[in-house]
XYZ file of C-alpha atoms in Angstrom:
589
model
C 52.752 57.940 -47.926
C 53.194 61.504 -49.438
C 53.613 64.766 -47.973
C 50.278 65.858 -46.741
C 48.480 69.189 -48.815
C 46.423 71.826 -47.294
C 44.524 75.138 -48.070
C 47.104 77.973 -47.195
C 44.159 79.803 -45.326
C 43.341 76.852 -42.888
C 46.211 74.477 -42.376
C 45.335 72.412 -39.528
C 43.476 70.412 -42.132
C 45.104 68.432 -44.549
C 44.721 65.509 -46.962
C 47.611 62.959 -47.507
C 48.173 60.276 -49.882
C 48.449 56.868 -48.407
C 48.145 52.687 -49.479
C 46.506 51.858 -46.291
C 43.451 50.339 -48.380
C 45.404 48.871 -50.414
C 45.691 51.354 -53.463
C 46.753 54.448 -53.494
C 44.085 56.844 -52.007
C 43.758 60.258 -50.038
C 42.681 60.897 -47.003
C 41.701 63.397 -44.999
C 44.176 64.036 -41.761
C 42.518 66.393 -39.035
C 45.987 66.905 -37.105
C 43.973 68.338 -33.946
C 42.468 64.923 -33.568
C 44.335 62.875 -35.367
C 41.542 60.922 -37.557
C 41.375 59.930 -40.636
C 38.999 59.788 -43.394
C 39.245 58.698 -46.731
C 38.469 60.813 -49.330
C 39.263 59.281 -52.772
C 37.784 56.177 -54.418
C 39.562 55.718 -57.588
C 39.717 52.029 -59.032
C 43.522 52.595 -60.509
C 44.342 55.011 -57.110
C 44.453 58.502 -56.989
C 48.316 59.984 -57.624
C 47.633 63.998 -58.023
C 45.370 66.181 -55.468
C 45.773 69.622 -54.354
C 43.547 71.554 -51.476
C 42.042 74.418 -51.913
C 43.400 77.832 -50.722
C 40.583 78.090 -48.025
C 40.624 74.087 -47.057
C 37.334 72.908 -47.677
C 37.796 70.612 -51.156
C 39.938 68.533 -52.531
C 40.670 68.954 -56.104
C 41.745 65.329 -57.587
C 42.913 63.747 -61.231
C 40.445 61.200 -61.790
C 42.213 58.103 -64.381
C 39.710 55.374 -64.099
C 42.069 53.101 -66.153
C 45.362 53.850 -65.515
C 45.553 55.672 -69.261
C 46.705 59.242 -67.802
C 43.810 59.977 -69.379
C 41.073 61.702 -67.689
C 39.863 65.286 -65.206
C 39.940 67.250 -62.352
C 37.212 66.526 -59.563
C 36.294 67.532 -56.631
C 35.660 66.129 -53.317
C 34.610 68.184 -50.061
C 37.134 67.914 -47.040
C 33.351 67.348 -44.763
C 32.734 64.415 -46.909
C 29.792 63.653 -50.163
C 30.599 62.633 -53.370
C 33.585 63.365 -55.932
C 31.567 66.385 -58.840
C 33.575 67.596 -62.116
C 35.693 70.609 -61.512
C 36.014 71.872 -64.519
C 32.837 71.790 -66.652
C 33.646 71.969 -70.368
C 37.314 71.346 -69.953
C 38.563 68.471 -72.285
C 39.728 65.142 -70.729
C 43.528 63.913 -71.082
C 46.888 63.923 -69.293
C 47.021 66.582 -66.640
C 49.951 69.539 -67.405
C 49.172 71.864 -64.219
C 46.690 72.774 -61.702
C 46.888 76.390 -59.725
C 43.500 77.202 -57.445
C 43.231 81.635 -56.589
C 41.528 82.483 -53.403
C 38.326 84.302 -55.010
C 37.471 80.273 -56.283
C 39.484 80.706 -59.523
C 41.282 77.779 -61.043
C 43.423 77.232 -64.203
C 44.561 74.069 -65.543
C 46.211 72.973 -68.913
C 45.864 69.295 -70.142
C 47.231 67.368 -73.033
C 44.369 66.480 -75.536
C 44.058 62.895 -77.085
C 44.731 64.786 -80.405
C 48.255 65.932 -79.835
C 47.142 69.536 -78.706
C 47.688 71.334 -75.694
C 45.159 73.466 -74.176
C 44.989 75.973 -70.719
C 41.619 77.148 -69.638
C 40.250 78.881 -66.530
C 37.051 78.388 -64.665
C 36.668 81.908 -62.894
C 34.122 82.093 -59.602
C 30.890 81.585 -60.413
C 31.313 80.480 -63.568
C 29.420 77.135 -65.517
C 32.357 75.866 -67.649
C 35.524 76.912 -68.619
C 36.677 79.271 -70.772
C 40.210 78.530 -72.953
C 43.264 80.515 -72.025
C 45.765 79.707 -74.570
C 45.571 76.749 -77.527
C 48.896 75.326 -78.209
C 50.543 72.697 -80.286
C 53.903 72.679 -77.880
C 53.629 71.266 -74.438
C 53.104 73.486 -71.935
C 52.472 73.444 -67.922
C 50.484 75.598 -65.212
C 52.819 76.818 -62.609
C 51.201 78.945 -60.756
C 48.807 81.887 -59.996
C 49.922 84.858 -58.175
C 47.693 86.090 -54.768
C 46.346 88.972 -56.315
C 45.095 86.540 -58.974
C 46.718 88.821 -61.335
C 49.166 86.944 -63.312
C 49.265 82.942 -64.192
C 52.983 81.050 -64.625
C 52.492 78.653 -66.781
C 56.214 76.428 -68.393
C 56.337 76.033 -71.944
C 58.230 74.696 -74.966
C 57.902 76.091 -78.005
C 61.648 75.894 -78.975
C 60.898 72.282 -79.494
C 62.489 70.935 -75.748
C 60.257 69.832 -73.226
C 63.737 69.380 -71.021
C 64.883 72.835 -71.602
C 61.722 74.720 -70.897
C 61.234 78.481 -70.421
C 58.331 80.792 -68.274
C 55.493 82.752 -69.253
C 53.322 85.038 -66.931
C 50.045 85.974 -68.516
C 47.000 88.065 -67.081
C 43.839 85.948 -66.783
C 42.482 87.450 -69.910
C 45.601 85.596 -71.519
C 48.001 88.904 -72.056
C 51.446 87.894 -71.657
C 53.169 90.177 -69.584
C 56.195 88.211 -69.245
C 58.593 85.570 -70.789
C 62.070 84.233 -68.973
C 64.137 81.478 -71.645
C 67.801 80.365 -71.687
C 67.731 78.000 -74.723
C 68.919 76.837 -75.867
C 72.061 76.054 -73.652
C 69.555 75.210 -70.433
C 65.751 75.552 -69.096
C 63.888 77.659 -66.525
C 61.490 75.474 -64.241
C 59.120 75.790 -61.407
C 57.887 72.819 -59.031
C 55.134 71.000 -59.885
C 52.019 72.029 -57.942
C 54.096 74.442 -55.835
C 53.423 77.603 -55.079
C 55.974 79.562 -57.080
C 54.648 83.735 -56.668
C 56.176 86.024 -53.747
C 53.730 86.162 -50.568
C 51.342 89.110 -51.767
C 53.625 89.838 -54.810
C 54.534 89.361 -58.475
C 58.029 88.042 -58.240
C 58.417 84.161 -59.670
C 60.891 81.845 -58.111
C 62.326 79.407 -59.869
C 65.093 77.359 -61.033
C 67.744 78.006 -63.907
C 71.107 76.325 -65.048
C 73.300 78.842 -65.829
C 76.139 77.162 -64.430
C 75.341 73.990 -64.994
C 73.475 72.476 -61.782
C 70.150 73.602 -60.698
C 70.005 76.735 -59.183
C 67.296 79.684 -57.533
C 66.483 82.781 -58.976
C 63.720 85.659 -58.691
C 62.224 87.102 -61.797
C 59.832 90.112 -61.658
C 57.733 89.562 -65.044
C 56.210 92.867 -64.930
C 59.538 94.547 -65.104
C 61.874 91.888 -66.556
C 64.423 91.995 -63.510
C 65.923 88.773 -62.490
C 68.165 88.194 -59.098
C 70.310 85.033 -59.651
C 70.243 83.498 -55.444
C 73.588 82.705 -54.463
C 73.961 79.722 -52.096
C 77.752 78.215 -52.539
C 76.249 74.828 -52.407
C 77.821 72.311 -54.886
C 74.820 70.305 -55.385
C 71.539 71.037 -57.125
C 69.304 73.503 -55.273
C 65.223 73.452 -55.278
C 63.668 76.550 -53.128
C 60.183 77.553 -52.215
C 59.156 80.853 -50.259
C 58.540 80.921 -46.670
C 54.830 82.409 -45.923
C 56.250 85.602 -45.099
C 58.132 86.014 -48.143
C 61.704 86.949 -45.921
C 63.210 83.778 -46.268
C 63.554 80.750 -48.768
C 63.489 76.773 -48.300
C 66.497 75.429 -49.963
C 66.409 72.035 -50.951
C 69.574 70.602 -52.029
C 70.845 67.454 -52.998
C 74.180 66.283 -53.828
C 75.710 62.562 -53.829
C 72.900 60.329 -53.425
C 71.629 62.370 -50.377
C 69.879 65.548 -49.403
C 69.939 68.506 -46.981
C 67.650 71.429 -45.709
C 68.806 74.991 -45.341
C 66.983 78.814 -44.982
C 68.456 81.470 -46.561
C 67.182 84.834 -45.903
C 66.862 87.150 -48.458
C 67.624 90.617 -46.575
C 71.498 89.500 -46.233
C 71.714 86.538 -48.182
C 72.591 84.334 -45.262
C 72.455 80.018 -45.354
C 71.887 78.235 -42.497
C 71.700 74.282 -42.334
C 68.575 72.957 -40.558
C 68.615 69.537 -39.128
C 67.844 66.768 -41.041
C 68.677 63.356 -40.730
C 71.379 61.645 -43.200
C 69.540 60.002 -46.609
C 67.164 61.143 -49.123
C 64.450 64.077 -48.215
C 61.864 63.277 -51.030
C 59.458 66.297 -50.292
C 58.921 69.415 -48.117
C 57.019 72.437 -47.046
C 56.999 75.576 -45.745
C 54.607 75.518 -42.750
C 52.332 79.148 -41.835
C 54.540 78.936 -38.507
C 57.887 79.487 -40.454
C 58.783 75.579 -39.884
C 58.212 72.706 -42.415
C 57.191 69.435 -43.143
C 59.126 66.552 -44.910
C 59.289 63.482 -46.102
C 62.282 61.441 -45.616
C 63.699 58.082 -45.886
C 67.459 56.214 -46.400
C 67.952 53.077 -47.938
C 67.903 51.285 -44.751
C 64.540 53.145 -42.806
C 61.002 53.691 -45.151
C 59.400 57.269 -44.950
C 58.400 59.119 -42.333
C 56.735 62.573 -41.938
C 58.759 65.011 -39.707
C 58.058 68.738 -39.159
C 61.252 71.040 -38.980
C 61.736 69.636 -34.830
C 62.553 66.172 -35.800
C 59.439 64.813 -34.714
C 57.775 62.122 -36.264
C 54.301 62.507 -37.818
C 53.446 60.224 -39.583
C 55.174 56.754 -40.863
C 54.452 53.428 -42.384
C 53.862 50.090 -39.847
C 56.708 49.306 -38.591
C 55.954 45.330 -39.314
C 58.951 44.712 -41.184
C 62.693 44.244 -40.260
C 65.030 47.230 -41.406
C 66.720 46.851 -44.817
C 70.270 46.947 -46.305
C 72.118 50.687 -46.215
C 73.709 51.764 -49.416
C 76.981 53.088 -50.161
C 78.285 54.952 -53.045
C 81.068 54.244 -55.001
C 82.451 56.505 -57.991
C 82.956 54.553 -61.033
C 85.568 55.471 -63.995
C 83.447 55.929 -66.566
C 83.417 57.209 -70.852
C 81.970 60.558 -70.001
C 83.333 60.828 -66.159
C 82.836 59.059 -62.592
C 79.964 57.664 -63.022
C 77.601 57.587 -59.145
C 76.452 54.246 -58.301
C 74.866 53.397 -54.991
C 75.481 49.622 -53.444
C 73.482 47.348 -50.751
C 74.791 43.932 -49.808
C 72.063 40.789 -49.303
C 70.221 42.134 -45.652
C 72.079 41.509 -42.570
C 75.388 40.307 -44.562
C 78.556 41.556 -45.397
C 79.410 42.363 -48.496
C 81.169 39.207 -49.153
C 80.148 35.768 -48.479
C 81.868 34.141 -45.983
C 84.167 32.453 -48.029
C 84.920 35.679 -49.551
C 82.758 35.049 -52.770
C 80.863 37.212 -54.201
C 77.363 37.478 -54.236
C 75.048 37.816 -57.588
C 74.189 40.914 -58.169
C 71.188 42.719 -59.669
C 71.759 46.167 -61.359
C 68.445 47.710 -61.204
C 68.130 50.636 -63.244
C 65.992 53.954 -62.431
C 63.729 55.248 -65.270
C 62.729 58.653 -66.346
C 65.909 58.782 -67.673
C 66.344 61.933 -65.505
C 65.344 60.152 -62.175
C 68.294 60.027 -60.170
C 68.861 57.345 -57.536
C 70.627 57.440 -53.568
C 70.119 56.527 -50.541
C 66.049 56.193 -50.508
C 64.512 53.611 -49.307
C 63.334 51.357 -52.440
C 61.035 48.559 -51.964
C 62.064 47.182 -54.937
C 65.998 46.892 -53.730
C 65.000 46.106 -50.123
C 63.090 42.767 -51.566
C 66.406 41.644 -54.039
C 68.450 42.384 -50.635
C 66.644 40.399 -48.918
C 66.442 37.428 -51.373
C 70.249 37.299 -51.391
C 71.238 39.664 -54.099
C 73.715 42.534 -53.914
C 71.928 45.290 -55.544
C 73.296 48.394 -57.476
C 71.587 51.612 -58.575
C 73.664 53.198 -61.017
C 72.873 57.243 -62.006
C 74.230 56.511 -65.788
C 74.287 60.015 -68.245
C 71.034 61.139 -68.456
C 69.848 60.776 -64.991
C 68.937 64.061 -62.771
C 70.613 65.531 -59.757
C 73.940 65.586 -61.265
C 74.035 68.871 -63.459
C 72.917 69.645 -66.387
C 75.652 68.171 -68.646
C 75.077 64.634 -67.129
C 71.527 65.091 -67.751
C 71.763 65.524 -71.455
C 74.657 63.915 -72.429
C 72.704 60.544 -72.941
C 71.500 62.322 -76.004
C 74.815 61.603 -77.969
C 73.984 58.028 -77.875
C 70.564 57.263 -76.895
C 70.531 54.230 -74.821
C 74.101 53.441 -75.671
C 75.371 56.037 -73.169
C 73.584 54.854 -70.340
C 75.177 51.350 -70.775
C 78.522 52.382 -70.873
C 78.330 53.730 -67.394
C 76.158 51.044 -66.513
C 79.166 48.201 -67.816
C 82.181 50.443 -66.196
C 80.027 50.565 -62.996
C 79.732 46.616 -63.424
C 83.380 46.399 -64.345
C 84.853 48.218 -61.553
C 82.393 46.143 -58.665
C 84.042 42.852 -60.692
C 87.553 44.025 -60.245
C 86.621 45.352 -56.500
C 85.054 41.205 -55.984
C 82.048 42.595 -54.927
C 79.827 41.149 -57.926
C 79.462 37.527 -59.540
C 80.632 38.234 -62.959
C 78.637 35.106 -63.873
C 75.999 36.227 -62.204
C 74.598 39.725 -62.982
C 71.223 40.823 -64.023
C 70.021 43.270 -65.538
C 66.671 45.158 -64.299
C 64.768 47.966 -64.488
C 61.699 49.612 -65.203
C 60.188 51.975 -67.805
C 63.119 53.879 -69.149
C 65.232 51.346 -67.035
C 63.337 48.522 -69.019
C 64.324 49.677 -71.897
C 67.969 49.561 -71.099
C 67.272 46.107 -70.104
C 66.365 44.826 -73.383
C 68.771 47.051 -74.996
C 71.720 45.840 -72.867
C 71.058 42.256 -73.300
C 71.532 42.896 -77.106
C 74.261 44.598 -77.218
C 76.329 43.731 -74.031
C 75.046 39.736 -74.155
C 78.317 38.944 -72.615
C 77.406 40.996 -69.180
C 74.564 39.524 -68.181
C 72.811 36.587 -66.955
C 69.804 37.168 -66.999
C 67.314 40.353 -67.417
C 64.203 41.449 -65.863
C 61.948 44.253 -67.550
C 58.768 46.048 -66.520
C 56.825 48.337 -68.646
C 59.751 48.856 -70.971
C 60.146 49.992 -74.755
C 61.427 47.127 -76.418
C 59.989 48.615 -80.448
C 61.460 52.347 -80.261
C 59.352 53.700 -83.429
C 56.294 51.745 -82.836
C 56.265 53.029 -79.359
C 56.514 56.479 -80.547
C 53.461 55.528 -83.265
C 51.605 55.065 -79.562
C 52.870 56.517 -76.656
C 51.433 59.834 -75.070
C 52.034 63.326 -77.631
C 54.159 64.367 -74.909
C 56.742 62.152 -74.675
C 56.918 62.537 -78.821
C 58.312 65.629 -77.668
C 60.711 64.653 -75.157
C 61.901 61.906 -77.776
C 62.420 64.159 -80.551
C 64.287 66.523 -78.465
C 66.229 63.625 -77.795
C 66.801 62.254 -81.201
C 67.026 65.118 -83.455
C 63.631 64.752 -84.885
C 61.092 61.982 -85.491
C 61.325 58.456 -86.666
C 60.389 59.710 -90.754
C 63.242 62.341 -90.040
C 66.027 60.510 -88.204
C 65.313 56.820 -89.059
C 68.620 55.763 -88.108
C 68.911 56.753 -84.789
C 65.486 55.451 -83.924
C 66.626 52.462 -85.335
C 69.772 52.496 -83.529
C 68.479 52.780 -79.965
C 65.655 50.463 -80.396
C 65.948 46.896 -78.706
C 64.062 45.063 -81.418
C 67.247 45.869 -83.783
C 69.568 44.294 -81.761
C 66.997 41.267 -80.707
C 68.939 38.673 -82.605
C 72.008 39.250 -79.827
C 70.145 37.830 -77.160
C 71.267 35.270 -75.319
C 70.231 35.527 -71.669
C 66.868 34.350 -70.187
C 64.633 37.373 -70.347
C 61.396 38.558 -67.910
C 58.852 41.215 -69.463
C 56.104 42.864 -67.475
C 53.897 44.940 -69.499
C 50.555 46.708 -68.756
C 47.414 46.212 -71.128
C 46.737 50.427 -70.576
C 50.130 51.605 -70.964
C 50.065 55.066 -72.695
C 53.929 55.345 -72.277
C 55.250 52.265 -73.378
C 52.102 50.480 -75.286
C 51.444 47.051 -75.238
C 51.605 46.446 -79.131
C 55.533 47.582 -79.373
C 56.491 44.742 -76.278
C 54.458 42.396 -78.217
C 56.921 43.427 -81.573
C 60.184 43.128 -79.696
C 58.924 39.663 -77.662
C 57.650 37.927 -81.406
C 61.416 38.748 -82.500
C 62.676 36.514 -79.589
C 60.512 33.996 -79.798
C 60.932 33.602 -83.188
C 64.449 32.448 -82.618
C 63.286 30.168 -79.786
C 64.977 32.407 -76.544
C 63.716 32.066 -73.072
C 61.324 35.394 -72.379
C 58.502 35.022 -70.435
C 55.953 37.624 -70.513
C 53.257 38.574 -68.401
C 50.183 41.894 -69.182
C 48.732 43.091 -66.275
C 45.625 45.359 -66.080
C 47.020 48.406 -65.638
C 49.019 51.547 -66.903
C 52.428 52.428 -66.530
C 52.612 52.192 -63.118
C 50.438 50.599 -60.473
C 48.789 52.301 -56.833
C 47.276 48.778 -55.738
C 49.914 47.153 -52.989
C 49.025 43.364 -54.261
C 49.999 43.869 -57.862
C 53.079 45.440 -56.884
C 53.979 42.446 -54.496
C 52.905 39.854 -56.996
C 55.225 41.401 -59.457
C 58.474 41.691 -57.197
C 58.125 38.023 -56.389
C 57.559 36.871 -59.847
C 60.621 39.058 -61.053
C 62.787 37.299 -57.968
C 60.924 33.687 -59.126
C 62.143 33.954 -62.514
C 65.547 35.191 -61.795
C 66.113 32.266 -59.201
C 65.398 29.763 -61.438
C 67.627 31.162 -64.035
C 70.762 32.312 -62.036
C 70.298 31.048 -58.276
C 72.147 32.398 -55.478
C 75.241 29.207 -55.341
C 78.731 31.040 -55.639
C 80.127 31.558 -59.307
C 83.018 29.391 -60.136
C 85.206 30.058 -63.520
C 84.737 26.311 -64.530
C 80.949 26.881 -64.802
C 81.005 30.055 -66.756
């Protein structure tokens, strides 16, 4: 369940992304009545929607394969079939949607040939018309009331991590530009609403001092206003409809809180949210808000800015394990890491043993784990596993220095923190030292199969889903975008910095292997392709190790509920047979 979207002009009626059907799917929410209908019918789900600013369609990303490939329909909120949005507009990954009152839209998408192109479809109109052609990634952020000026995010100093703003008329005149490279990026949310109420200031986000941060920048006169909040965490903020007073949204140690700060004197006041994770919110016409919200323990739940509970899964399962976060010594600093003990146990056996543990490892790499409820961790707790979530270099929510210091040592950095997390939970007898495994997914899979090559003696075992297991033949593949983000990462390309490719990939340090070894992989996968998990899986084979592998019809990630079960109980399957939940003892290691 997401946090619901509506037109700005007609709010009662919203549409909200749910699994109720069994994939991922909107629906249509009328909160006077409380009914819903569904409004999406997409065979892979449905992930990105947005309503229009008058509330009678829903604009949709339709990916009939789960390739991030495809376009922008539209379905009406009264119900009739799904129609193409944007006539003439090429298909591909989606970069950006941002829908005017008058019926204008303009949307950027990333073209099967590496290209990047922004177009708008003005009122009236039978097919698009191209707003800017670029080779360098870029984003739609935005469109101001007055229709006016577009945002759109763009990097074309060669860092899709370290982005700058342009405003631009609708004739394509840029009017504007905001960029702090190279030492940090300017961003605005994705699908938010980023203009002043009836006005031309931008709000967004900067690093200046090194954790995400508000601003206001006028890009018809240059000004910027830096927004001062004291908080020590990093800070998201949206407008309030009346354009007085700002949603903060700030996070900081695994956990999140909700304040207002008003603009006129600069004032921050906490609003009352429970203790864990608030995953989305928004600014409500009535000057409250809706969120999303969930702890490790509790799944989400809808509240508005009273506490009250909209909306929230069944409540047909028994509560899972909290977390707690310990600070581990690690190379580059304290390194957060979140723990949950096996559900309704201590974090001992009784004997005082310790149970196995499963590190499972976030991807992105700039996702950032805490206390959120995780299906995933919730189903390892409650097969008898201590689990730990570890926010390694690289990872978000923790400044900008953390963020990008995984670039001195791609891969390698990440598993340092990872081992001195494992370390210190050894020496604190809170893991099986014979009895750790490794697991993750996407940019967590990777670290899988690079860990067990080049830390064999640490784990027991390793689980993997959708990973990169052949770095350069995965770039050969993967989607033109994350070429980007890779050779910001690297230095360059493969041709240009062969030995750091070749460095970070798992397939060169394949030979190490010695624990048992689960991949997942899906057939469609434009992120990590099939053919480079085939590459790094022949290697093992080859010298007879114990990797099973299964391909699944589907992309990177899944929106039906039965895959997703199927593969949480294979992964916990595979790793009982190899590892077991009996207590370690130093004679068996």
């Amino acid at each position: 369940m997401g946090l619901p979207v509506w037109g700005r002009e007609r709010p009662g009626v919203c549409a909200v992304r749910g699994n109720a059907s069994g994939t991922a799917q909107f629906y249509l929410w009328d909160i006077a009545t409380g009914a819903f209908r569904q409004l999406t019918d997409a065979a892979h789900g449905a992930e990105l929607g947005l309503v229009d600013p008058r509330g009678r369609r829903l604009w949709w990303y339709r990916d009939d394969d789960g390739s991030e490939q495809g376009h922008w329909v539209r379905s009406p909120l009264r119900g009739g079939p799904a129609v193409p949005a944007l006539p003439g507009m090429p298909g591909g990954s989606p970069e950006g949607l941002a829908l005017g009152r008058s019926g204008v839209a303009v949307s950027a998408v990333g073209e099967p040939d590496g290209g990047y192109g922004m177009y708008v479809m003005r009122p009236g109109a039978d097919a698009v018309e191209p707003l800017r052609l670029s080779p360098n990634p870029l984003y739609v952020g935005g469109i101001s009331d007055d229709e006016s000026l577009v945002l759109y995010v763009h990097a074309e100093r060669g860092d899709p991590q370290r982005p700058a703003l342009r405003a631009v008329t609708l004739d394509g005149e840029t009017v504007g530009d905001l960029c702090d490279w190279p030492e940090s990026g300017i961003e605005v949310p994705a699908f938010g609403h980023p203009f002043e109420p009836g006005g031309h200031r931008v709000l967004a986000t900067h690093e200046r001092q090194g954790v995400r941060a508000p601003l206001l920048w006028d890009p018809r006169t240059g000004e910027v206003q830096e927004i001062a909040t004291s908080l020590p965490g990093e800070v998201r903020a949206q407008f309030y409809p009346d354009g007085r007073a700002l949603l903060i949204h700030h996070r900081h140690h695994g956990r999140s809180e909700l304040l207002r700060h008003t603009l006129s004197d600069g004032r921050t006041t906490a609003l009352t949210t429970p203790p864990g994770t608030v995953h989305e919110v928004a600014a409500r016409p009535d000057g409250g808000h809706w969120y999303t919200f969930s702890s490790a323990a509790s799944s989400p739940v809808l509240y508005d800015a009273a506490g009250t509970e909209l909306l929230s899964a069944p409540r047909t399962f028994r509560p899972a394990s909290p977390v707690r976060e310990i600070l581990a010594e690690g190379p580059g600093g304290p390194v957060p890491a979140y723990v949950s003990a096996p559900t309704g146990r201590d974090e001992r056996q009784p004997d005082g043993s310790p149970y196995p543990a499963v590190f499972l490892l976030h991807g992105g790499p700039h996702a950032a784990d805490g206390d959120a409820y995780l299906p995933a961790a919730a189903a390892w707790n409650d097969a008898g596993y201590t689990v730990v979530r570890v926010n390694y270099r690289g990872s978000g929510d923790n400044g900008r220095g953390w963020r990008l210091a995984q670039r001195a040592s791609v891969g390698h950095t990440e598993l340092a923190d990872v081992a001195a997390v494992r370390a210190r939970l050894v020496a604190d007898g809170l893991v099986d030292p014979g009895r750790c495994v490794l697991a993750g997914g996407s940019w967590g899979g990777y670290l899988v199969l690079l860990g067990l090559g080049t830390q064999p003696g640490l784990w027991a075992c390793g689980v993997a889903e959708n990973p990169v297991g052949d770095y350069v033949a995965a770039y050969e593949e993967e989607l033109e975008g994350l070429r980007w983000v890779d050779r910001a990462m690297f230095g360059g390309s493969p041709a240009e910095v062969p030995e750091k490719y070749a460095a970070a990939s798992p397939l060169t340090h394949a030979g190490a292997v010695r624990a048992p070894l689960l991949v997942l992989a899906g057939e469609q996968d434009p992120r990590c392709p099939p053919r480079q998990v085939e590459n790094y899986v022949a290697a093992l084979r080859g010298r007879g190790a114990d990797v099973e592998v299964h391909y699944r019809a589907m992309g990177h990630r899944t929106a039906h509920t039965g895959l997703g079960a199927e593969s949480i109980t294979t992964q916990i399957t595979f790793v009982h047979h190899r590892v077991g939940t009996r207590p370690h003892t130093e004679a068996g290691t």
